[in-house]
Coordinates of C-alpha atoms in Angstrom, one line a residue:
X245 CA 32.2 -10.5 -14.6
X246 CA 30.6 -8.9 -11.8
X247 CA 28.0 -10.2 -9.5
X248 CA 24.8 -9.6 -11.3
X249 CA 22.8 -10.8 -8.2
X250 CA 24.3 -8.2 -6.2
X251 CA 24.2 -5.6 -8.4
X252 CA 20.7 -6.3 -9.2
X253 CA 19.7 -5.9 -5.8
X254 CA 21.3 -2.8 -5.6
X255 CA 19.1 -1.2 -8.6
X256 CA 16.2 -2.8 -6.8
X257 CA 17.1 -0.7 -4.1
X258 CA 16.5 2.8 -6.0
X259 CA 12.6 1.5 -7.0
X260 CA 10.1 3.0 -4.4
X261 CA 9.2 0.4 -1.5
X262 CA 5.8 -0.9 -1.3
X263 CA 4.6 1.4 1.4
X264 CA 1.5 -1.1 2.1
X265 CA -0.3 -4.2 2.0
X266 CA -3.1 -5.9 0.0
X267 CA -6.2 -7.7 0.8
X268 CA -3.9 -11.0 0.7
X269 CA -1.4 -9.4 2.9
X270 CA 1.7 -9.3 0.3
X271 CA 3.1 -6.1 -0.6
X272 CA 1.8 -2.9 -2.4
X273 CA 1.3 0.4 -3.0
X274 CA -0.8 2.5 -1.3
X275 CA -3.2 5.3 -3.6
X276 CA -3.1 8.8 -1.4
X277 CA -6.3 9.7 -0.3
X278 CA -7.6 11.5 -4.3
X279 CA -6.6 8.6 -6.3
X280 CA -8.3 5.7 -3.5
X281 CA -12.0 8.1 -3.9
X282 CA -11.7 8.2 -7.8
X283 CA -11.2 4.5 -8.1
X284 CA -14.1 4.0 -5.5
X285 CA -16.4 6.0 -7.1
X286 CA -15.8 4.4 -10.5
X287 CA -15.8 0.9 -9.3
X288 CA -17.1 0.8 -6.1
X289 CA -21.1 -0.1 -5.7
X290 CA -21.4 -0.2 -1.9
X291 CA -22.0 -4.3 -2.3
X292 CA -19.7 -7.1 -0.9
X293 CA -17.0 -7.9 -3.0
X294 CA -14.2 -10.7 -3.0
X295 CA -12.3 -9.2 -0.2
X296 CA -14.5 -7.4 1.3
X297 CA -18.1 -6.4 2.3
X298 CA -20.5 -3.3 2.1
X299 CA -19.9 -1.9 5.0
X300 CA -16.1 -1.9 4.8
X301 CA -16.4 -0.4 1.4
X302 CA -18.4 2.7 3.1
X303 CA -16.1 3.5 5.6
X304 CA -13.5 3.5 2.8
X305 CA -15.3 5.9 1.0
X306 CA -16.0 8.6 3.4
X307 CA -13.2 8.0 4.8
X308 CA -11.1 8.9 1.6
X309 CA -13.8 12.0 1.0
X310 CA -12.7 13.4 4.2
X311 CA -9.5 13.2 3.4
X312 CA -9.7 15.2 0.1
X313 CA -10.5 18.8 -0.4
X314 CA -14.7 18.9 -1.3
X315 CA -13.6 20.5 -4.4
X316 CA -12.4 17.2 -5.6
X317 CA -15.2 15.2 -3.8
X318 CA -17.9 16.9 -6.1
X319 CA -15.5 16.3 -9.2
X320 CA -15.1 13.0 -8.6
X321 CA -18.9 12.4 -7.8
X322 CA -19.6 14.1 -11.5
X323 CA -17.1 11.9 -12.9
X324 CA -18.0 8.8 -11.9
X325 CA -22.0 9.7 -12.5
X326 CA -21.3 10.8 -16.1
X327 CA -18.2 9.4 -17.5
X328 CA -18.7 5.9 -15.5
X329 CA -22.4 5.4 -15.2
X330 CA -21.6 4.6 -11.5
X331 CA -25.1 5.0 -9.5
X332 CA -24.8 4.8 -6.0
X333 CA -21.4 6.7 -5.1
X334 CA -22.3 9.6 -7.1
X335 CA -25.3 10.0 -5.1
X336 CA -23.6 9.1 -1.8
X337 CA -21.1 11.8 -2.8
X338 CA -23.7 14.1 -3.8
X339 CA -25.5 13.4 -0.5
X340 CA -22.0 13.8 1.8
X341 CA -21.2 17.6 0.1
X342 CA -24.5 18.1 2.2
X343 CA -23.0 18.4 5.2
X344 CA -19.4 18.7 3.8
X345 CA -19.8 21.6 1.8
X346 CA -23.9 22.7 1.1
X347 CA -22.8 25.4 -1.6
X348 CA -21.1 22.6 -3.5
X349 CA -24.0 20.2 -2.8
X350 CA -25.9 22.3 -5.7
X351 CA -24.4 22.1 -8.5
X352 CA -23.5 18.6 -8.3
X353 CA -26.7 17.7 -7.6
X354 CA -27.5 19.1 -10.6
X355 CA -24.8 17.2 -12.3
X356 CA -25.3 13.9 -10.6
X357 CA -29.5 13.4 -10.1
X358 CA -30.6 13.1 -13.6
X359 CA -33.2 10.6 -12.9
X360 CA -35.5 9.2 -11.0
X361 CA -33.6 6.4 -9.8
X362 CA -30.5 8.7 -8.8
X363 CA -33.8 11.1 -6.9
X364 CA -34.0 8.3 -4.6
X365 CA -31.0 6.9 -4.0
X366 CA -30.0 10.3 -3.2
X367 CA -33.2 10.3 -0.7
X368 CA -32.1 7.0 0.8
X369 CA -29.0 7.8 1.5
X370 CA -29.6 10.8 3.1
X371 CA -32.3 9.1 5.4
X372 CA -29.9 6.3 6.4
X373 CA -27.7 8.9 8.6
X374 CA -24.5 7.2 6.9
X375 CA -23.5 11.1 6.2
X376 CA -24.4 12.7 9.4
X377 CA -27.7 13.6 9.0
X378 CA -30.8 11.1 8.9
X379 CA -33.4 13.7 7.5
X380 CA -33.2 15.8 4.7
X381 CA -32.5 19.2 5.8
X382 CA -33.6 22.3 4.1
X383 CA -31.3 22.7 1.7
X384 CA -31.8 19.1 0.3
X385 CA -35.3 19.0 0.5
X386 CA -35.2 22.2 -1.6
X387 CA -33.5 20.2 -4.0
X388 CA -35.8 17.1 -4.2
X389 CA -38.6 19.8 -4.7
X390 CA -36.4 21.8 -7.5
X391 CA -35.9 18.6 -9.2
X392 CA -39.8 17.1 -8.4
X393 CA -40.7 20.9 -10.1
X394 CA -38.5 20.7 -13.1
X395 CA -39.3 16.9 -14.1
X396 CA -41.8 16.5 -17.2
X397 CA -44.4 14.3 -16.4
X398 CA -42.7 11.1 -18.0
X399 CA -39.7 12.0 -15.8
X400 CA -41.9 11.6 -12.9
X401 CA -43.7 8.8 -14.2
X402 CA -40.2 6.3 -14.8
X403 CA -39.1 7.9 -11.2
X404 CA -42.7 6.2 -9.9
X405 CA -41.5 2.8 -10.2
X406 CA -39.0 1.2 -7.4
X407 CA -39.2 1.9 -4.0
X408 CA -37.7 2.3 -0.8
X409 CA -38.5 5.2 -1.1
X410 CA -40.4 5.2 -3.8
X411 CA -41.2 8.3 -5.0
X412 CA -44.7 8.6 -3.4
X413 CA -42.7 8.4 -0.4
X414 CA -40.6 11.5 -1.7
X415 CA -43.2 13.5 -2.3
X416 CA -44.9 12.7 1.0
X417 CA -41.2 13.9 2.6
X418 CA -40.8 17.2 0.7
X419 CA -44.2 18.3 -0.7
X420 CA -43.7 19.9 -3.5
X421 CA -45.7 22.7 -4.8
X422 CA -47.7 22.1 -8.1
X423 CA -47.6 24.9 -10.4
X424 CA -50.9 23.3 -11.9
X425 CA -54.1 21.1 -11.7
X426 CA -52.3 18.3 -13.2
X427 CA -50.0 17.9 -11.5
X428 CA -51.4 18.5 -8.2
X429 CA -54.1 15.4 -9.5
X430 CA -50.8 13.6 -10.3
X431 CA -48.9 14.2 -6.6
X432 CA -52.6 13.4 -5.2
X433 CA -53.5 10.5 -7.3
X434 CA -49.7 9.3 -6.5
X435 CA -50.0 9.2 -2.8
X436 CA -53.6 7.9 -2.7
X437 CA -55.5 11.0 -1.9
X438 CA -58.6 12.8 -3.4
X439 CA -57.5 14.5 -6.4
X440 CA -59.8 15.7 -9.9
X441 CA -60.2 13.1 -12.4
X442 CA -60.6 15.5 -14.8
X443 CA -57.6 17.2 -14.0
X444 CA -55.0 13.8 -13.9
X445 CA -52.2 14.1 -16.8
X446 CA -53.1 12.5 -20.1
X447 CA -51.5 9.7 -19.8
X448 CA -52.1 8.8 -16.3
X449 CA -55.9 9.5 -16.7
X450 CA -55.5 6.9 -19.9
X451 CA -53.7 4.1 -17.9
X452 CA -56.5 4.1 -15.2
X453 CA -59.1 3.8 -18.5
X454 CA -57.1 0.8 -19.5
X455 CA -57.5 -0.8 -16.4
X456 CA -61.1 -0.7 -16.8
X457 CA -61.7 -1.6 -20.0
X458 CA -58.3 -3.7 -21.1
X459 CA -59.3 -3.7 -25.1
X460 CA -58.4 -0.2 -24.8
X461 CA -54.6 0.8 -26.9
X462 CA -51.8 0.5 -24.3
X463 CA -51.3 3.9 -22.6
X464 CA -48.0 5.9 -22.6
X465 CA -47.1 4.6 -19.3
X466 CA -43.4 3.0 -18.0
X467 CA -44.0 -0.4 -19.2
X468 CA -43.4 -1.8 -15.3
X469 CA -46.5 -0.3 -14.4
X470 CA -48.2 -3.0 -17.7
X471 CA -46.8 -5.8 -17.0
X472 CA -48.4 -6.6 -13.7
X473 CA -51.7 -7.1 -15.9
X474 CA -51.6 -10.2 -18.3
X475 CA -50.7 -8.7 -22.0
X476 CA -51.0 -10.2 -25.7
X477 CA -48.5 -11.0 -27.5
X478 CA -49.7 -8.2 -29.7
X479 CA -49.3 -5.4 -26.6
X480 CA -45.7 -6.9 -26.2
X481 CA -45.5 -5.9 -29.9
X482 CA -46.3 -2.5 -28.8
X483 CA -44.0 -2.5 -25.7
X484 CA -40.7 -3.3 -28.1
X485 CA -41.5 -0.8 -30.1
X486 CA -41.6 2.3 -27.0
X487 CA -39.8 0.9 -23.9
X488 CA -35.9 2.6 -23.5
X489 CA -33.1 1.3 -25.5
X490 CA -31.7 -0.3 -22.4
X491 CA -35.3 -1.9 -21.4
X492 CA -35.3 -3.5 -24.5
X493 CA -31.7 -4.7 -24.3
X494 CA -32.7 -6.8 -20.7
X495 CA -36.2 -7.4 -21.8
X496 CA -35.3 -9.7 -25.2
X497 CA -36.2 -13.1 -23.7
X498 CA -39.3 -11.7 -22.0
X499 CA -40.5 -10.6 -25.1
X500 CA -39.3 -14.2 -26.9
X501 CA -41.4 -16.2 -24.1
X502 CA -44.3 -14.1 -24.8
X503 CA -44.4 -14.1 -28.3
X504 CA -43.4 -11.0 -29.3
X505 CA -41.3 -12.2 -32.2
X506 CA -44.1 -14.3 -33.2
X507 CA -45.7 -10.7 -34.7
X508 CA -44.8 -10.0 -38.1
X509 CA -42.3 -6.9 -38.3
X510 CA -41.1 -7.0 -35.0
X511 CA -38.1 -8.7 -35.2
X512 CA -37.0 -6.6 -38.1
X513 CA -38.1 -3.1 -35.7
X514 CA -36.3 -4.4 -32.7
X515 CA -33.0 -5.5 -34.4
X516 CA -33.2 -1.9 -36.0
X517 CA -33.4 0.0 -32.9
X518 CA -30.9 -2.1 -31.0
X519 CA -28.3 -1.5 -33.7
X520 CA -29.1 2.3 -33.9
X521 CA -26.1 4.0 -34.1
X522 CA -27.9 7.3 -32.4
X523 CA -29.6 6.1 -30.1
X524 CA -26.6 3.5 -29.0
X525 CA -24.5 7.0 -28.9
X526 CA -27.0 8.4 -26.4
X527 CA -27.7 6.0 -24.2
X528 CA -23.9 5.0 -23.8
X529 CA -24.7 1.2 -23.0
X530 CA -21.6 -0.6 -21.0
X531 CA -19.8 -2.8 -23.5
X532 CA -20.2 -5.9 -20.9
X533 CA -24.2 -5.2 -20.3
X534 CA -23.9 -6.4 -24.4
X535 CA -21.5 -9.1 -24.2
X536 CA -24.1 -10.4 -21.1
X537 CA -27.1 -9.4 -23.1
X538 CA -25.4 -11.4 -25.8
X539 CA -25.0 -14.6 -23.5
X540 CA -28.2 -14.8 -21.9
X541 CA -29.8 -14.9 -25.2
X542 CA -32.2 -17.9 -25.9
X543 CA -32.4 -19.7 -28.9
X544 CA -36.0 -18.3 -29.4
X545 CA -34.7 -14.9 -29.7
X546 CA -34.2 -14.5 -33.5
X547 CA -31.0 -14.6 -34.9
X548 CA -31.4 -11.3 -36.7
X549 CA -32.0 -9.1 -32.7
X550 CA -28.7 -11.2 -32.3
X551 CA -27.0 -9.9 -34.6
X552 CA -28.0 -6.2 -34.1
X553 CA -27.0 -7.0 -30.2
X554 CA -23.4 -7.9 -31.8
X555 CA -23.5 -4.6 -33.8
X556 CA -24.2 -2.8 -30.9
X557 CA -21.9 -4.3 -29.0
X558 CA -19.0 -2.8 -31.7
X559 CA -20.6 0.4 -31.8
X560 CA -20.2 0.7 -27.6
X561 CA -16.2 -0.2 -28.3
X562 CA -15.7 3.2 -31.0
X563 CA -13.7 4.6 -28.0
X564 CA -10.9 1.5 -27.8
X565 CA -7.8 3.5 -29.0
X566 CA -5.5 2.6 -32.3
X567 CA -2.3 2.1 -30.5
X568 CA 1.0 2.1 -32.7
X569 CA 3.7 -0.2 -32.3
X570 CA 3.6 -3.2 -29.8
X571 CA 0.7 -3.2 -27.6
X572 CA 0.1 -6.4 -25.1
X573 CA -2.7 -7.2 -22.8
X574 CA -3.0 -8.7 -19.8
X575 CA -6.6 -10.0 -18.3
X576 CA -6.1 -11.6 -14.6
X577 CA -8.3 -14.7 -14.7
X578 CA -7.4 -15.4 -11.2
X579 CA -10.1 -17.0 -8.9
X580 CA -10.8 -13.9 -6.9
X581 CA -12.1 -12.5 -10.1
X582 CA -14.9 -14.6 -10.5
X583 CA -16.3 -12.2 -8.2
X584 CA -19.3 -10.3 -9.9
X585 CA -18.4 -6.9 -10.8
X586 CA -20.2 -5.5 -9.3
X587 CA -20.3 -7.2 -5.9
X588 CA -22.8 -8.8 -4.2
X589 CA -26.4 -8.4 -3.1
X590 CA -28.8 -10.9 -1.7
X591 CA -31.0 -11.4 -4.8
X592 CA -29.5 -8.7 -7.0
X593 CA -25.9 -10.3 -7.8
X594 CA -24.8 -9.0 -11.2
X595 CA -24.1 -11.9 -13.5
X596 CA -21.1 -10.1 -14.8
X597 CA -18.2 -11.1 -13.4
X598 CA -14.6 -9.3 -13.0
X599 CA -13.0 -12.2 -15.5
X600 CA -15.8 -10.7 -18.2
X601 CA -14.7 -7.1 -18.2
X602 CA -11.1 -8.4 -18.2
X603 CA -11.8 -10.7 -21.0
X604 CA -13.8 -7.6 -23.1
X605 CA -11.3 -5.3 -22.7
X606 CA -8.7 -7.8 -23.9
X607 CA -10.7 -8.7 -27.1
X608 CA -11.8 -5.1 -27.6
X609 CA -7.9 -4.1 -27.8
X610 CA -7.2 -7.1 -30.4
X611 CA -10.2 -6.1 -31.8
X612 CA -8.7 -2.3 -32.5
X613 CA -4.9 -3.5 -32.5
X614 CA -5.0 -6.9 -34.5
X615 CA -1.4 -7.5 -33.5
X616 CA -1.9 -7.2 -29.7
X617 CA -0.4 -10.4 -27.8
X618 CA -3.4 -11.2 -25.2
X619 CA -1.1 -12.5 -22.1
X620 CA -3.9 -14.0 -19.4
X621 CA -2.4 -14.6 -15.9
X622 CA -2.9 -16.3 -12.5
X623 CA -0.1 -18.0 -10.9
X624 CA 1.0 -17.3 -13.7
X625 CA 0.5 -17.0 -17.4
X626 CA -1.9 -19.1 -19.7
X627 CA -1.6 -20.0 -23.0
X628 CA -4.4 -19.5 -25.2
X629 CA -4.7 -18.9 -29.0
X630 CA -7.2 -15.5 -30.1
X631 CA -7.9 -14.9 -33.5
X632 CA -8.1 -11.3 -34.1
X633 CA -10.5 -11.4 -37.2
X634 CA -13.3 -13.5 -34.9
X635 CA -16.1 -11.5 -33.6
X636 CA -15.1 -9.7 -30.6
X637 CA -17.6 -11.5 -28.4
X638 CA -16.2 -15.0 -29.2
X639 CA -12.5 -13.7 -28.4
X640 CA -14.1 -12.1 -25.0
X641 CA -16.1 -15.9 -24.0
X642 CA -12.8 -17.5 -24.6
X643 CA -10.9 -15.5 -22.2
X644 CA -13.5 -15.8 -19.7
X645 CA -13.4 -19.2 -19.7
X646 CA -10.4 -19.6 -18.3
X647 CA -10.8 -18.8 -14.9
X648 CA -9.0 -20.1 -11.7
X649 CA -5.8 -20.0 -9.6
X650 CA -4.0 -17.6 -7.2
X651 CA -3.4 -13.5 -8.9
X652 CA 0.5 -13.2 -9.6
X653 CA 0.5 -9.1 -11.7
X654 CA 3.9 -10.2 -12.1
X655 CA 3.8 -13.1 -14.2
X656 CA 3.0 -11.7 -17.7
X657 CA 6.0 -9.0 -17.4
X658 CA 8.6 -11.7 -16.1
X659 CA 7.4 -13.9 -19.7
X660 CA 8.0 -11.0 -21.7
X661 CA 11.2 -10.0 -20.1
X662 CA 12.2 -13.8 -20.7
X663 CA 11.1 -13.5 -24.7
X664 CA 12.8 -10.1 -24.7
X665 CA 10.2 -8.5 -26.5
X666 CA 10.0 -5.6 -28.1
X667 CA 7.0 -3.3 -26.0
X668 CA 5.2 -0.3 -26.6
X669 CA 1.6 -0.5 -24.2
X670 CA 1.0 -3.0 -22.1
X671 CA -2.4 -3.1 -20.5
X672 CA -3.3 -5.3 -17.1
X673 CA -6.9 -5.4 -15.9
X674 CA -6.7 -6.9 -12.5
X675 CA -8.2 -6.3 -9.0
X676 CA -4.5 -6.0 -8.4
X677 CA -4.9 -8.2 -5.5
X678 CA -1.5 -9.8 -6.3
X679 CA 0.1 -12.4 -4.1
X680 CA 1.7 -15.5 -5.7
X681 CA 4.7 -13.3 -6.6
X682 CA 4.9 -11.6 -2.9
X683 CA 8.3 -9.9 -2.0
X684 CA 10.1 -10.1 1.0
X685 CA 11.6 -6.4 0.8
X686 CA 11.9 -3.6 -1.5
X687 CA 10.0 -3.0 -4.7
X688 CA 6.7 -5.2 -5.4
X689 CA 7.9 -7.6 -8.3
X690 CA 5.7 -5.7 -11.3
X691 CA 7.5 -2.7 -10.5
X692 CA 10.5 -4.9 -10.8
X693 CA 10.2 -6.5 -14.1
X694 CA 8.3 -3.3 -15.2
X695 CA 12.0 -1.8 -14.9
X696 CA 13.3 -4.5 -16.6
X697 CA 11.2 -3.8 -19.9
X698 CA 11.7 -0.3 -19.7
X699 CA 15.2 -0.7 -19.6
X700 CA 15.1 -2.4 -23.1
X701 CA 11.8 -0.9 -24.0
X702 CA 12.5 3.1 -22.7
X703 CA 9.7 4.7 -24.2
X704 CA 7.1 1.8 -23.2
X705 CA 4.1 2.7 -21.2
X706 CA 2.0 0.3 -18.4
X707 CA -1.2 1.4 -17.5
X708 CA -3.0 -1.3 -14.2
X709 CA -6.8 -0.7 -15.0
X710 CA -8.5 -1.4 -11.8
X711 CA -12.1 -2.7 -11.7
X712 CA -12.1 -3.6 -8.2
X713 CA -11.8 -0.9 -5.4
X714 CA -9.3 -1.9 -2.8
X715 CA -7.3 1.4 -2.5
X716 CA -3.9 -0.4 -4.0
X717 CA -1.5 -1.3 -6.8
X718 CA 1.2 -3.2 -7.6
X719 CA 2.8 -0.2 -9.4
X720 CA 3.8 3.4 -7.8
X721 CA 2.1 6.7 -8.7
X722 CA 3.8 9.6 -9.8
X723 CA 6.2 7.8 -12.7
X724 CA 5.3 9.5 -16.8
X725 CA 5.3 5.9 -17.7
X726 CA 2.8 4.3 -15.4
X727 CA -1.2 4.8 -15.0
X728 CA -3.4 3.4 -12.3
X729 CA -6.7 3.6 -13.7
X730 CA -9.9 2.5 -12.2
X731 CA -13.6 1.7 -14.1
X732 CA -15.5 -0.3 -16.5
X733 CA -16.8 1.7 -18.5
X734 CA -15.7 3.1 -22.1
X735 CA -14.7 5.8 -20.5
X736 CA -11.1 4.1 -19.4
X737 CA -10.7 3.9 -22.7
X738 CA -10.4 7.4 -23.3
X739 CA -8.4 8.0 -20.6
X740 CA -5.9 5.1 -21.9
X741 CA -6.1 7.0 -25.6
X742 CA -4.9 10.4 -23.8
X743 CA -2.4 8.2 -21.9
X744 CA -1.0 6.8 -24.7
X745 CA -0.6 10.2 -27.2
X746 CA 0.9 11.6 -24.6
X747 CA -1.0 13.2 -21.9
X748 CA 1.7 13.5 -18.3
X749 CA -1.6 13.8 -16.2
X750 CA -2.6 11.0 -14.4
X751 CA -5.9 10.2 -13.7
X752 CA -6.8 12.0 -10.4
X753 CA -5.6 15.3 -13.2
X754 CA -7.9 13.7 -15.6
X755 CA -10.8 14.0 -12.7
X756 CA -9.5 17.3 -11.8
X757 CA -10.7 18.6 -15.3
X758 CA -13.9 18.0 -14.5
X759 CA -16.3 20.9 -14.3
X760 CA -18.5 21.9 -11.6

């Protein structure tokens, strides 16, 4: 029989080289320059990760913008902004096509600052001089003022609370023209200068009435600006029955402490609107806010808002594709992703950690597919037992229990080369960081034992869901068979349904189809 060693390594010789290296220093593959800014502006957030800190993470950014045509820039900003809920690269993106290209600036700053929040990060940025300019400019400020002209007056109310800057600061930048008394009372009564009483919005007018005389009804104002002041359990009543969808979904042990539930009809009201399927479909809530939302929950938050947290939790996962035939997931549970997810900040960490989004995808796809094999790695694989008729968050808390070790991609491909299984999907959600299984030479070992289970498996598919952006993978673009996909929102998903029935574009064409 011939050599098989040798004539091994001479297959392994046709596989693409790793052309690069990872944050561990083992061997990888490098995205071009479209690919790295997609994956950075779906799961970068400008924080300090595992590997790496802010600032890096920056340079990385404008540095891959630079590299790509501003064309793609401004798709990828929209992309990330609407399909991934990302915050702070789409408005650093916006915010670079400034100076990049000011005629695309436009319309993704139409696309991209559709709130208050995104007004001032967009401000903030501009400001810092991190884009080449450390003032507005004319064609920006003309912008802030479009936007500050457009907003209704609960647009510019939420957009009142934060700062740095907040958005008294804004005005004081741009000054905005008010096409009417009320709001010109509103800019003035804002920014703490004269201004006619009699003339102040409704609602603002009513807040400062409450504040004198507090057995006044709550007024239609962001409830941030009420809860400085000392309510009743009975004005939290109120509050969970008119804060946002999301507001309500952080806000449930605030209102447990204070009573809220306590109030007869307002467990039954709250559990109803969190388990809305409308208003679930609108606000497009991350699948792992819930799980989170589901975890921090106190005992004294009633069982019933629990339950319609759960529901809402399925309702965020519609998008989780049906996938026939064999489909197998892969969560790293490596140490480096006990990371949070969405990096680091002095006082402002996220609680959700990469393992959790691993663990949720995993347990969404049983979920879907109730004969996926969940294959959890580090060094290399653990066994744990799933059942796929238990609620999805149990599965998910599992999973993320796990935890620990070095990050070998490898390992769950070797096991099922070693069972011979029969493969249709498999699925790895990783920071792709891998180095237990490092390679002297040649091909990185996924691509390796990938070959291996396409030769028995030929019409199998891999797609390497990134949720952490380092700019690498341990599989090559440019193969049908293979997607590099980064995110964690549903919308990877979606991108994983077109994937599987068949789309050949990969996921820099999927941002590509984005319109401007």
């Amino acid at each position: 029989m011939a050599n098989k060693g040798l004539f091994a390594s001479a297959i392994a010789r046709l596989m693409p080289v790793a052309d690069t290296v990872n944050r561990e220093g083992a061997p990888a593959y490098a995205y071009g320059p479209e690919h790295k800014l997609a994956q950075l502006a779906a799961t970068g957030t400008l924080a300090d990760t595992f590997y790496g800190g802010a600032e890096a993470q920056l340079a990385d950014v404008l540095a891959a913008a630079q590299a790509c045509d501003p064309a793609f820039v401004a798709q990828a900003a929209v992309y990330a902004r609407r399909s991934g809920a990302m915050k702070d690269m789409p408005a650093l993106l916006a915010a670079y096509l400034t100076v990049a290209e000011p005629d695309l600036a436009i319309p993704v700053f139409d696309r991209v600052i559709d709130n208050g929040r995104m007004l001032r990060n967009f401000v903030q940025i501009l400001r810092s001089g991190q884009v080449g300019r450390t003032s507005l400019g004319s064609r920006p400020k003309r912008l802030v003022q479009h936007w500050l002209e457009r907003a209704s007056m609960p647009q510019l109310m939420a957009a009142a609370t934060g700062k740095d800057p907040s958005l008294a600061d804004v005005v004081r930048m741009v000054h905005p023209k008010p096409a009417d008394a009320g709001r010109r009372a509103f800019y003035g009564w804002l920014i703490g200068r004269p201004y006619d009483v009699a003339a102040l919005p409704a609602e603002v007018a009513a807040f400062e009435a409450w504040k004198a005389d507090r057995s006044l009804p709550l007024p239609p104002v962001p409830f941030e600006w009420l809860t400085a002041f000392s309510l009743t359990a009975e004005d939290w009543a109120v509050l969970a029955t008119r804060i946002g969808w999301q507001a309500l979904r952080m806000n449930l042990n605030t209102l447990a402490r204070n009573g809220t539930f306590d109030v007869k009809g307002v467990t039954e009201a709250v559990a109803a609107r969190l388990s809305d399927a409308e208003a679930i479909a609108k606000v497009r809530p991350m699948p792992y806010q819930l799980m989170v939302a589901l975890d921090q929950a106190r005992a004294s938050v009633p069982l019933k808002v629990q339950a319609a947290l759960e529901d809402a939790l399925e309702q965020s996962l519609v998008r989780v594709p049906k996938v026939p035939g064999h489909v197998v997931v892969c969560p790293d549970v490596s140490g480096s992703m006990s990371s949070p997810v969405t990096g680091y900040r002095k006082g402002a960490s996220s609680a959700v950690r990469c393992i959790d989004v691993a663990a949720l995808v995993a347990a969404a796809m049983l979920r879907t597919n109730r004969d996926t094999q969940v294959v959890p790695f580090e060094n290399h694989v653990v066994g744990v037992r799933l059942d796929p008729r238990a609620r999805l968050a149990v599965n998910a808390a599992k999973l993320a229990a796990i935890g620990g070790g070095g990050t070998n991609v490898s390992a769950p491909l070797a096991t099922l080369n070693a069972m011979r299984a029969a493969v249709d999907l498999v699925v790895i959600v990783s920071d792709n960081q891998s180095w237990v299984d490092s390679t002297k030479g040649g091909a990185t070992a996924t691509l390796r034992e990938w070959n291996e289970i396409k030769r028995r498996n030929p019409a199998a598919k891999l797609v390497c869901i990134d949720i952490q952006p380092y700019g690498t993978g341990q599989a090559p673009q440019g193969r049908a068979d293979i997607l590099n996909v980064g995110g964690f929102s549903d919308a990877v998903f979606d991108t994983i349904a077109r994937f599987v029935s068949g789309d050949t574009r990969d996921w820099v064409g999927i941002v590509k189809q984005v319109e401007i």
